[in-house]
Coordinates of C-alpha atoms and ligand atoms in Angstrom, one line a residue:
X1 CA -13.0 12.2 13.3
X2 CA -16.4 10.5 11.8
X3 CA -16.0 7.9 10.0
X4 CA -16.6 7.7 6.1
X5 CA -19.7 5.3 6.8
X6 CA -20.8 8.4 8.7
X7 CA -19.3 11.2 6.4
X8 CA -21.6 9.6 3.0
X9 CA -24.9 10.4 5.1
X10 CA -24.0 13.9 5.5
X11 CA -26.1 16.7 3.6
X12 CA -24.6 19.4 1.4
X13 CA -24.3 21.7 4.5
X14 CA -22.9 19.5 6.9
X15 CA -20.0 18.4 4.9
X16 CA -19.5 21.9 3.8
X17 CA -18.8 22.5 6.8
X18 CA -16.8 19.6 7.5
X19 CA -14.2 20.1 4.9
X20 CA -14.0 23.8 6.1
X21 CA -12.7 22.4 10.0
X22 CA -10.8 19.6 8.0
X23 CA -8.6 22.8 6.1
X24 CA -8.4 24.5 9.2
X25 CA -6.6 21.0 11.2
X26 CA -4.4 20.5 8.2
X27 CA -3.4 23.8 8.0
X28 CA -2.4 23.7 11.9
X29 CA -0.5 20.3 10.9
X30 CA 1.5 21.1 8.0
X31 CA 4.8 19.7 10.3
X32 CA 3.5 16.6 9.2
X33 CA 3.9 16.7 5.6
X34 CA 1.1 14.3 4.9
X35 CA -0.3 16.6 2.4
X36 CA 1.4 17.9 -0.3
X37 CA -1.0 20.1 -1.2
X38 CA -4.8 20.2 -0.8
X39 CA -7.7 21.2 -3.2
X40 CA -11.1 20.7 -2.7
X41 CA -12.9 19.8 -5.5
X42 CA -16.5 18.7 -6.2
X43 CA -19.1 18.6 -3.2
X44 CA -18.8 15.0 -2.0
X45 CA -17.2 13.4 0.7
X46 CA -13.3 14.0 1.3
X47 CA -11.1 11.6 0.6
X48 CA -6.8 11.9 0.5
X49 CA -5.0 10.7 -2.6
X50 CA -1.7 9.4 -3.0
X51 CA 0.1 11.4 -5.4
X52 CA 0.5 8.3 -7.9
X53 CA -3.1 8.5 -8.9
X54 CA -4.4 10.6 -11.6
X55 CA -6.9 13.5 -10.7
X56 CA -7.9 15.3 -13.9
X57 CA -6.5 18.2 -13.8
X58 CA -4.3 17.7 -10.9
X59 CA -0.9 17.9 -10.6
X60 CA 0.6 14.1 -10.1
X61 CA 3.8 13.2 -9.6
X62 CA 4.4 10.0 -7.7
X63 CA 6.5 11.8 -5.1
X64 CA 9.0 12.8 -8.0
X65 CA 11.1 15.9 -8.9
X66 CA 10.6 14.4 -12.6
X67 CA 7.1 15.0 -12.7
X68 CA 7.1 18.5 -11.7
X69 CA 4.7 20.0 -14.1
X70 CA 2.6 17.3 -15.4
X71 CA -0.9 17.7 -15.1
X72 CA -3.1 14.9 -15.1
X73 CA -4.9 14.5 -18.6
X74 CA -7.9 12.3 -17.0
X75 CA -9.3 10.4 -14.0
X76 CA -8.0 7.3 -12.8
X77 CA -11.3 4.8 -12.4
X78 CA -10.9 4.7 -8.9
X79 CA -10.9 8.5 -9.0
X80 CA -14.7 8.1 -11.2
X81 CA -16.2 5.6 -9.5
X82 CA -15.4 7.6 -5.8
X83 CA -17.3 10.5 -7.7
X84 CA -20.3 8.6 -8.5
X85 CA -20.1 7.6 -5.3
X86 CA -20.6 11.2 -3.6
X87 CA -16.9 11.2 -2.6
X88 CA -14.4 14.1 -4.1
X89 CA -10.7 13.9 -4.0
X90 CA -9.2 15.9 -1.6
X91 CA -5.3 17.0 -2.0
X92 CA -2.2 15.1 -2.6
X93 CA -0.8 12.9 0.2
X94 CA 3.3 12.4 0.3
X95 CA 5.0 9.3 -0.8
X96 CA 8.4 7.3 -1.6
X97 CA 9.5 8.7 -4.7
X98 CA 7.7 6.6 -7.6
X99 CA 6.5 4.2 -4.3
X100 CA 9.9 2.8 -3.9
X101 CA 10.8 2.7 -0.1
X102 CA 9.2 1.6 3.2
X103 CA 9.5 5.1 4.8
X104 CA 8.3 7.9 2.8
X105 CA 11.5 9.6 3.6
X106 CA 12.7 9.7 -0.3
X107 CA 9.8 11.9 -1.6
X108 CA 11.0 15.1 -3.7
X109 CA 8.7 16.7 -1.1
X110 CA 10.8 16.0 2.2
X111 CA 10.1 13.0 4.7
X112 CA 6.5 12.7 6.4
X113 CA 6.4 12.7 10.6
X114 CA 4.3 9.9 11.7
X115 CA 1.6 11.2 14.0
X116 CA 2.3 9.3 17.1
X117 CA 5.9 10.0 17.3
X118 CA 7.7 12.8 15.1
X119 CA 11.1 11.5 15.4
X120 CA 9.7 8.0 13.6
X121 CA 9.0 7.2 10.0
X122 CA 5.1 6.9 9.0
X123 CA 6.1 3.7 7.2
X124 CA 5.9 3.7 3.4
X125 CA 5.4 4.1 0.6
X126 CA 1.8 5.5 1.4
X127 CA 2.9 7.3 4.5
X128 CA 1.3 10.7 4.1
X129 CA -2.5 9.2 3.3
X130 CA -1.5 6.9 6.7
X131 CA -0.3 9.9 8.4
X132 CA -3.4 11.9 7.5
X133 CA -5.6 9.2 8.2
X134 CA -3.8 8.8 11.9
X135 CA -3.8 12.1 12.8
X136 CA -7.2 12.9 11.9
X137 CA -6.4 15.3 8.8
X138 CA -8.8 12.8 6.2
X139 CA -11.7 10.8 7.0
X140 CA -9.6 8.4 4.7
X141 CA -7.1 7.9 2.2
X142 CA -6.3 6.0 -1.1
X143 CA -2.9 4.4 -0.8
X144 CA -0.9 1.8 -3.4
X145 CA 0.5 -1.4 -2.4
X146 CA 2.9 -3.1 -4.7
X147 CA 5.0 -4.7 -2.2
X148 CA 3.3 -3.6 1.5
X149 CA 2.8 0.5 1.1
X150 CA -0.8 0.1 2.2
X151 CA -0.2 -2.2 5.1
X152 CA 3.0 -1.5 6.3
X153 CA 2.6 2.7 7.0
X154 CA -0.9 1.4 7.9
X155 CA 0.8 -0.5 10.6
X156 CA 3.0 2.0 11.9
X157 CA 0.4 4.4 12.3
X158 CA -2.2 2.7 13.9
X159 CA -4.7 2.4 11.2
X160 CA -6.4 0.2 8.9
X161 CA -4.9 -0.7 5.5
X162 CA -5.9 -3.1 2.4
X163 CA -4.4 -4.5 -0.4
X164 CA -7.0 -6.1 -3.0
X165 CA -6.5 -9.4 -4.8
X166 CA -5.0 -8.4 -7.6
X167 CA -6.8 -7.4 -11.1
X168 CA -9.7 -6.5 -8.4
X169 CA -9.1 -2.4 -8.1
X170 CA -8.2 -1.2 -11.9
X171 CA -4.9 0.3 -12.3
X172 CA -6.1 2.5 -15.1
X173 CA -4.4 6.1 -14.0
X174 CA -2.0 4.5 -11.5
X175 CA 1.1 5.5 -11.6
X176 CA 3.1 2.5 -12.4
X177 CA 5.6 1.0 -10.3
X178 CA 5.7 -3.0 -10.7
X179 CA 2.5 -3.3 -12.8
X180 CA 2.0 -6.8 -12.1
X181 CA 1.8 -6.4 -8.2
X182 CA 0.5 -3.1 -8.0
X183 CA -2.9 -2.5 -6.5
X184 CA -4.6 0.3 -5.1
X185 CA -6.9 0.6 -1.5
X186 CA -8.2 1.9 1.1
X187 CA -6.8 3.5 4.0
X188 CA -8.9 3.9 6.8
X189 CA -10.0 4.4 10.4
X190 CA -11.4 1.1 10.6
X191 CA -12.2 -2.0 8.7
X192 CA -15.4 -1.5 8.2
X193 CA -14.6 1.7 6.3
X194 CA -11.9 0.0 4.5
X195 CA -14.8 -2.5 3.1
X196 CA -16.8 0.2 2.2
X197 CA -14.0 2.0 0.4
X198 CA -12.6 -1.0 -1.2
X199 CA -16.8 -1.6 -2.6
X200 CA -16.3 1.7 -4.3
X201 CA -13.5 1.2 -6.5
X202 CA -13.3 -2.1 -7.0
X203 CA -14.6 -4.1 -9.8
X204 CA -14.1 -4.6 -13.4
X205 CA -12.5 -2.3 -15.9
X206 CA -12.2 -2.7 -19.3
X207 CA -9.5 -0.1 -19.7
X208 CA -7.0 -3.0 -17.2
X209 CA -6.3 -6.0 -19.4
X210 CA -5.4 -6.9 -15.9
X211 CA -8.7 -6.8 -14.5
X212 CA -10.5 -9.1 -13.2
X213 CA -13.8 -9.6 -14.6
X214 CA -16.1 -9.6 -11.3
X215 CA -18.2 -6.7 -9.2
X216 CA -19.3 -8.6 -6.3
X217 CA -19.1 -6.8 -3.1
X218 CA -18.5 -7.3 0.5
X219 CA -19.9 -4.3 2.6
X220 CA -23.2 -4.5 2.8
X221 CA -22.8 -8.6 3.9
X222 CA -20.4 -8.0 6.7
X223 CA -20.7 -10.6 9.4
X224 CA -18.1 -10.4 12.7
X225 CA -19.4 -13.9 13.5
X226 CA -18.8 -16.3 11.2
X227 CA -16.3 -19.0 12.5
X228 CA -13.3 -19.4 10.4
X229 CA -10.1 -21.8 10.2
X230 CA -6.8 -19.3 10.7
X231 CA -3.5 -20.5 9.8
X232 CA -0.9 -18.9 12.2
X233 CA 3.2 -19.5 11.6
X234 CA 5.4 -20.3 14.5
X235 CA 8.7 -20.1 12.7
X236 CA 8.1 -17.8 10.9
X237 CA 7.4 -15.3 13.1
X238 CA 11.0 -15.6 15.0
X239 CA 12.3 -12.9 13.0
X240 CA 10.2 -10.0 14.7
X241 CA 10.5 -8.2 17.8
X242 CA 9.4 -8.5 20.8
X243 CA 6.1 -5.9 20.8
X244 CA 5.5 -7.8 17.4
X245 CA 5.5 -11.1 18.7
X246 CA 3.7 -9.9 21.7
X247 CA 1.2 -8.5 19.6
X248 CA 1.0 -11.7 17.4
X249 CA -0.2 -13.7 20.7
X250 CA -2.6 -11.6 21.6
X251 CA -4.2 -12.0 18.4
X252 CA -4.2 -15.2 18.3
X253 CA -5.5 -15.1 21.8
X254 CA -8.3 -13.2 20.7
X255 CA -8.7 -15.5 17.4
X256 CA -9.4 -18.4 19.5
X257 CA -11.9 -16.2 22.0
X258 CA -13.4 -15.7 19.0
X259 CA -13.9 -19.4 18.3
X260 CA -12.2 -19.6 15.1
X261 CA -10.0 -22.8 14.7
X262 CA -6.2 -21.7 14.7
X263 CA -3.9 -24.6 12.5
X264 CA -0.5 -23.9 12.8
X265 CA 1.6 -24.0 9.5
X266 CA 5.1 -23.1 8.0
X267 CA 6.1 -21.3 5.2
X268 CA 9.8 -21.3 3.7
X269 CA 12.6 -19.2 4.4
X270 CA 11.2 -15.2 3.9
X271 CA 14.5 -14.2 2.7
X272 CA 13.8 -16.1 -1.3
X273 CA 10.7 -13.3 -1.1
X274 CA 13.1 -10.8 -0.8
X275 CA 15.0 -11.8 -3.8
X276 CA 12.6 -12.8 -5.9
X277 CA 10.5 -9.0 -5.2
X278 CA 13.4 -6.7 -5.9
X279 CA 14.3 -8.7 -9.1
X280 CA 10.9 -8.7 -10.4
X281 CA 10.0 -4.9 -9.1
X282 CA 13.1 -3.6 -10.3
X283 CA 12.6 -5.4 -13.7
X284 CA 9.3 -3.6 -14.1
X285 CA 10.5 -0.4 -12.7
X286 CA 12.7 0.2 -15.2
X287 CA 10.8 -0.2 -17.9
X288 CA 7.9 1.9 -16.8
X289 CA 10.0 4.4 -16.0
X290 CA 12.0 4.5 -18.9
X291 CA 8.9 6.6 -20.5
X292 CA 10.3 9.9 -18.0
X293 CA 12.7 11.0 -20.9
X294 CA 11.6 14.8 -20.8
X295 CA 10.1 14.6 -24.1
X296 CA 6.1 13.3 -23.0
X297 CA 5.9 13.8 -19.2
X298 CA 7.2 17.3 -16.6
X299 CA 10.3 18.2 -16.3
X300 CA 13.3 18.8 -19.0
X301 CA 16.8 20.0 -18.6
X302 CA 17.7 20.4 -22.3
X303 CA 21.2 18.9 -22.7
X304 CA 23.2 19.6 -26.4
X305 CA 21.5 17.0 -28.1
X306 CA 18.8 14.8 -27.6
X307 CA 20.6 12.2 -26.3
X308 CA 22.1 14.5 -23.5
X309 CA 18.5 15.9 -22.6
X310 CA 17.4 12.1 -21.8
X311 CA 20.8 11.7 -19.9
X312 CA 20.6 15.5 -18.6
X313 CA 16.7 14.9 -17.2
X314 CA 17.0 11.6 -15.7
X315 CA 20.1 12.5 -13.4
X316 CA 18.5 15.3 -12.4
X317 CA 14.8 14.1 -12.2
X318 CA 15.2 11.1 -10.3
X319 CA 16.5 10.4 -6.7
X320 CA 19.4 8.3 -5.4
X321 CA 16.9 5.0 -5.0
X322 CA 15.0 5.4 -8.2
X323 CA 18.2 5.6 -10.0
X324 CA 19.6 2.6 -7.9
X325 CA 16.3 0.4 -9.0
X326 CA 16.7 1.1 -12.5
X327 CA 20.6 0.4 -12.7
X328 CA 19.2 -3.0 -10.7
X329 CA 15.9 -3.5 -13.0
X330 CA 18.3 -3.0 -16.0
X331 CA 20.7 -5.5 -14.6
X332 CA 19.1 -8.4 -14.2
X333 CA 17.2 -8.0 -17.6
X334 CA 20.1 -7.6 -19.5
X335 CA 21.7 -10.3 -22.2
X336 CA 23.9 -13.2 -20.0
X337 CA 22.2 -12.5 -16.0
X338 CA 18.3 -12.3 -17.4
X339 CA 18.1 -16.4 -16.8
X340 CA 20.2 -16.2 -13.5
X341 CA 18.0 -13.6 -12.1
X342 CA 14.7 -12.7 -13.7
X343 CA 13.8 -16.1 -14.8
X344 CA 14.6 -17.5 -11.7
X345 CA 12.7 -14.7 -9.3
X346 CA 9.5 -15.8 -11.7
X347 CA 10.2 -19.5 -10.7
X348 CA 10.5 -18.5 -7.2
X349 CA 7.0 -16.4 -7.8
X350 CA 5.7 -19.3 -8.9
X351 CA 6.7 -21.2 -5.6
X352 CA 5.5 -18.9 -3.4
X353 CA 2.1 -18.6 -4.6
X354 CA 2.1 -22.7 -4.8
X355 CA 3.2 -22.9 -1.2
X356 CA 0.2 -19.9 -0.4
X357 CA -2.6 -21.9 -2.6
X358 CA -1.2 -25.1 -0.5
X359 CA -2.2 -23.4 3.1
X360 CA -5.5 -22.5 1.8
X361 CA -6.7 -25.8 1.1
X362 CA -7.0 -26.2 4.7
X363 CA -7.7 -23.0 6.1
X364 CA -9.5 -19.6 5.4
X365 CA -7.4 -16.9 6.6
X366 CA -3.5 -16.3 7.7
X367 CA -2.4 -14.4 10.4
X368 CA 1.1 -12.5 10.1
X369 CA 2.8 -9.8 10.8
X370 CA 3.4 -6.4 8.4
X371 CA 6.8 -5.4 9.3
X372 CA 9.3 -7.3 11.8
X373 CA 9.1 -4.1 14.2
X374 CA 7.5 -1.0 14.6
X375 CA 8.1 2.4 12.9
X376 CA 12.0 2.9 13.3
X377 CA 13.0 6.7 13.9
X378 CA 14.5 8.5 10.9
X379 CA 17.7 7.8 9.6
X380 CA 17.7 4.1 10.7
X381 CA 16.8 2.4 7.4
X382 CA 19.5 4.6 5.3
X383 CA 21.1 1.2 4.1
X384 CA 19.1 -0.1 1.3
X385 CA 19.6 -3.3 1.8
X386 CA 18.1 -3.2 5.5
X387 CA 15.0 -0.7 4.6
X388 CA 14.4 -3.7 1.6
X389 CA 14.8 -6.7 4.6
X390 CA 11.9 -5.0 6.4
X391 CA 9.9 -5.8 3.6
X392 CA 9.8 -9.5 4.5
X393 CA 6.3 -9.8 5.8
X394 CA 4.1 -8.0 2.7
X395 CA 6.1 -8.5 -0.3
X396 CA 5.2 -12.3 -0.7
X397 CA 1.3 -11.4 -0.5
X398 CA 2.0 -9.4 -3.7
X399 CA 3.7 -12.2 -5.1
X400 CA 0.8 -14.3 -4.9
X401 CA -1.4 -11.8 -5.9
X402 CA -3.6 -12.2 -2.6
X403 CA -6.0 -9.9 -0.4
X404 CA -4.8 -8.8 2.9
X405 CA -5.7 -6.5 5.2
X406 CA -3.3 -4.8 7.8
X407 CA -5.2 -3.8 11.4
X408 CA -4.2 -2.5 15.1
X409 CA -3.6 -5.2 17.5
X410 CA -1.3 -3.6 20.0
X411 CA 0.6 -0.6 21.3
X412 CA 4.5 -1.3 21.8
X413 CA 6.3 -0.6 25.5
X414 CA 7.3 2.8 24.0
X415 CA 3.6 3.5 22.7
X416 CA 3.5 3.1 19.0
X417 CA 1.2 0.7 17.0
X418 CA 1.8 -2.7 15.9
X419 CA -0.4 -3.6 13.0
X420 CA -0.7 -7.6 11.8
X421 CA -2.5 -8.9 8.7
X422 CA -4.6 -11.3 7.9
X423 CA -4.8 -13.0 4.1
X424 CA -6.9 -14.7 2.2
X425 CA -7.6 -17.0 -0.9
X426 CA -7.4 -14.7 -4.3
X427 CA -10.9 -13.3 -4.5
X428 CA -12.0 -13.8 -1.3
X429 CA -12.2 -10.2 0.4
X430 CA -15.5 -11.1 2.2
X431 CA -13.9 -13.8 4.5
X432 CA -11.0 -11.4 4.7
X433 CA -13.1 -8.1 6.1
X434 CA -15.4 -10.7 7.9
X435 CA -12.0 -11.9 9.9
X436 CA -11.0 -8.6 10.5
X437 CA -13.9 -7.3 11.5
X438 CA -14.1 -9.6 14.2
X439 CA -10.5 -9.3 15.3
X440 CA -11.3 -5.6 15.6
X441 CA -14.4 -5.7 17.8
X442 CA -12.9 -8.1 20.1
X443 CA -9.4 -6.5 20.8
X444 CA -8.5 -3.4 22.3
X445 CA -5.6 -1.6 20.4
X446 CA -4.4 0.7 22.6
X447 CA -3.1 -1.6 25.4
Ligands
LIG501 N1 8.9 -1.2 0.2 C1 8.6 -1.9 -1.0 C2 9.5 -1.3 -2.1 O1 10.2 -0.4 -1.9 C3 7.2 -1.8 -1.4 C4 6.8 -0.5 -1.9 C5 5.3 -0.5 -2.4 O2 4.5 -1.3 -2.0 N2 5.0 0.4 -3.3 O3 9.4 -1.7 -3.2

């Protein structure tokens, strides 16, 4: 597959062409369920969007059965800045329902196969754009991470994957999930893509209060040599498996070959992330979501009365773990629990990004791993509480707010990818593609 770098200096023809033997792979591919469907709109370059992010025009409906129907009124600014760009948005790619999961296996659309073994989850929630990106059905892919759905099904199928400080990718025509740890990025065959990708959309938007007023980019100063201090975690890392751990020495292995300066650090117990994520996601899940009341947005069952319509559409329209996040979100927001649990995951927020600005003082990247192993096989996450514990490596990042990218380092005994990440300081995506970038050119993934 070329790589977008190569795919923007394409002519007209070429790419016509392209897109032509890109339909013709998909369509021999549908087992996968990457896509859900494809269109091919506008003469740029092809890209694969998650179906969370509005296309005008398009259908969009964050994996749901609730948003079957709704068209999307406008553009998302990712969506027109790709376009001025010369790229075009090409299809739908499957997701969690509303992003909520770590396996794509929840989607109103039916699970996704990941590429490198069909009895294995892609990860999630943005497994189909990893899955199409993997198996060479898109050049690349837009994904949203709100607690690892870029990085983690990045991981699991062997590709790159970044989530932007947040406030630096506008969320304007995103569906929301958690809107203050949603961000949306690249998905791509290789880092240097991803920075290119993540140029593109990023920058300032006046229609995000969230965003972050800055446009400085990163691609065009790329530099694999500069010599960095990398934070790795010893204890931390006990948790994983074998091929992870594995994998995490030979990073670090190649870190030092590199001549950056590896500091060892600690961070506290991964399991308060846990906590404080689910309280705060499931917080703001329920009230964006509480907008899906078949009046505004897709589907209605009429019911006798209004009341019963709400009651009628929302069983019907959402899945067994949207309903359990609501019943969660609602929970620990509600009169006599709000202090116990909400207040406290915001205290524990604030710890975690304290203990994260403390590390960076002294060094310029972290190295950790995405998920504790590597994609399980279908089924194996069916208790919520375990498919949430495999969260522990990414959610914290989104707590902070930080960048981080997730890369190939290694292939497991059975031969499936182990991603890691690397993170940075809030703003600094150039160190962090500069320390990928390296880490890329100087290991070889598939051994
Ligand atoms: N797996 C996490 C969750 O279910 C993260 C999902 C995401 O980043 N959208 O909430």
């Amino acid at each position: 597959m070329i790589t977008l770098k190569e795919a923007l200096k394409l002519s007209k023809e070429e790419l016509e062409n392209f897109k032509n033997d890109l339909k013709a792979k998909i369509e021999a591919n549908t087992d996968l369920n990457a896509y859900i469907d494809v269109k091919n709109v506008g003469e740029g370059v092809p890209v694969a969007i998650k179906d969370n992010i509005q296309v005008k025009d398009w259908s969009v409906t964050s994996g749901s059965n609730i948003l079957q129907g709704y068209i999307a009124p406008y553009n998302a600014t990712v969506i027109e800045k790709m376009k001025a760009a010369g790229i075009s948005p090409f299809g739908r790619t499957n997701m969690d329902e509303f992003a909520m999961g770590s396996t794509t296996e929840s989607s109103f659309y039916g699970k996704t196969l990941n590429p490198h073994a069909k009895d294995c989850v892609p990860g999630g929630s943005s497994g189909g754009s990893a899955a199409a990106v993997a198996a060479g059905l898109a050049i690349a892919a837009l994904g949203s991470d709100t607690g690892g759905s870029i990085r983690q099904p990045a991981a699991f199928c062997g590709i790159v994957g970044m989530k932007p400080t947040y406030g630096r990718v506008s969320r304007y025509g995103l569906g929301a999930y958690a809107s203050s740890l949603d961000q949306i990025g690249p998905m791509t065959q290789n880092v240097e893509d991803a920075a290119i990708l993540y140029d593109i959309i990023s920058g300032h938007d006046a229609k995000d209060s969230t965003s972050a007023d800055m446009n400085d980019k990163v691609s065009d100063k790329l530099d694999a040599n500069r010599k960095l201090r990398i934070a790795i975690l010893p204890k931390y890392i006990e948790n994983a498996s074998d091929d992870v751990k594995k994998a995490y020495q030979k990073a670090v292995d190649a870190l030092k070959a590199l001549g950056h300066e590896i500091v060892e650090k600690e961070m506290m117990d991964a399991k308060f992330d846990i906590s404080a994520y689910y309280i705060t996601a499931t917080a703001e899940a329920t009230t964006n979501l509480a907008r899906y009341d078949g009046i505004r947005y897709g589907n209605r069952v009429v019911g006798k009365d209004l009341n019963d319509t709400f009651i009628q559409t929302r069983s019907n329209g959402f899945g067994d773990e949207v309903k359990r996040r609501i019943l969660l979100g609602n929970f620990v927001l509600s009169s006599g629990y709000y202090e116990a649990y909400y207040v406290k995951a915001q205290k524990t927020r604030h710890i975690i990004k304290d203990e994260y600005a403390k590390i960076f003082e002294d060094v310029d990247l972290i190295l950790s791993p995405v998920a504790p192993t590597t994609a399980n096989k279908f089924g194996a996450l069916s208790n919520p509480m375990d498919m949430y514990l495999s969260d522990i490596y990414t959610i914290s990042v989104n707590l902070a707010g930080l960048p981080a990218i997730s890369l190939p380092i290694s292939k497991s005994d059975d031969n499936m990818p182990v991603g890691l990440q690397l993170i940075a300081k809030p703003y600094d995506e150039q160190t962090l593609f500069d320390g990928a970038l390296g880490l890329e050119k100087q290991i070889d993934y598939t051994n």
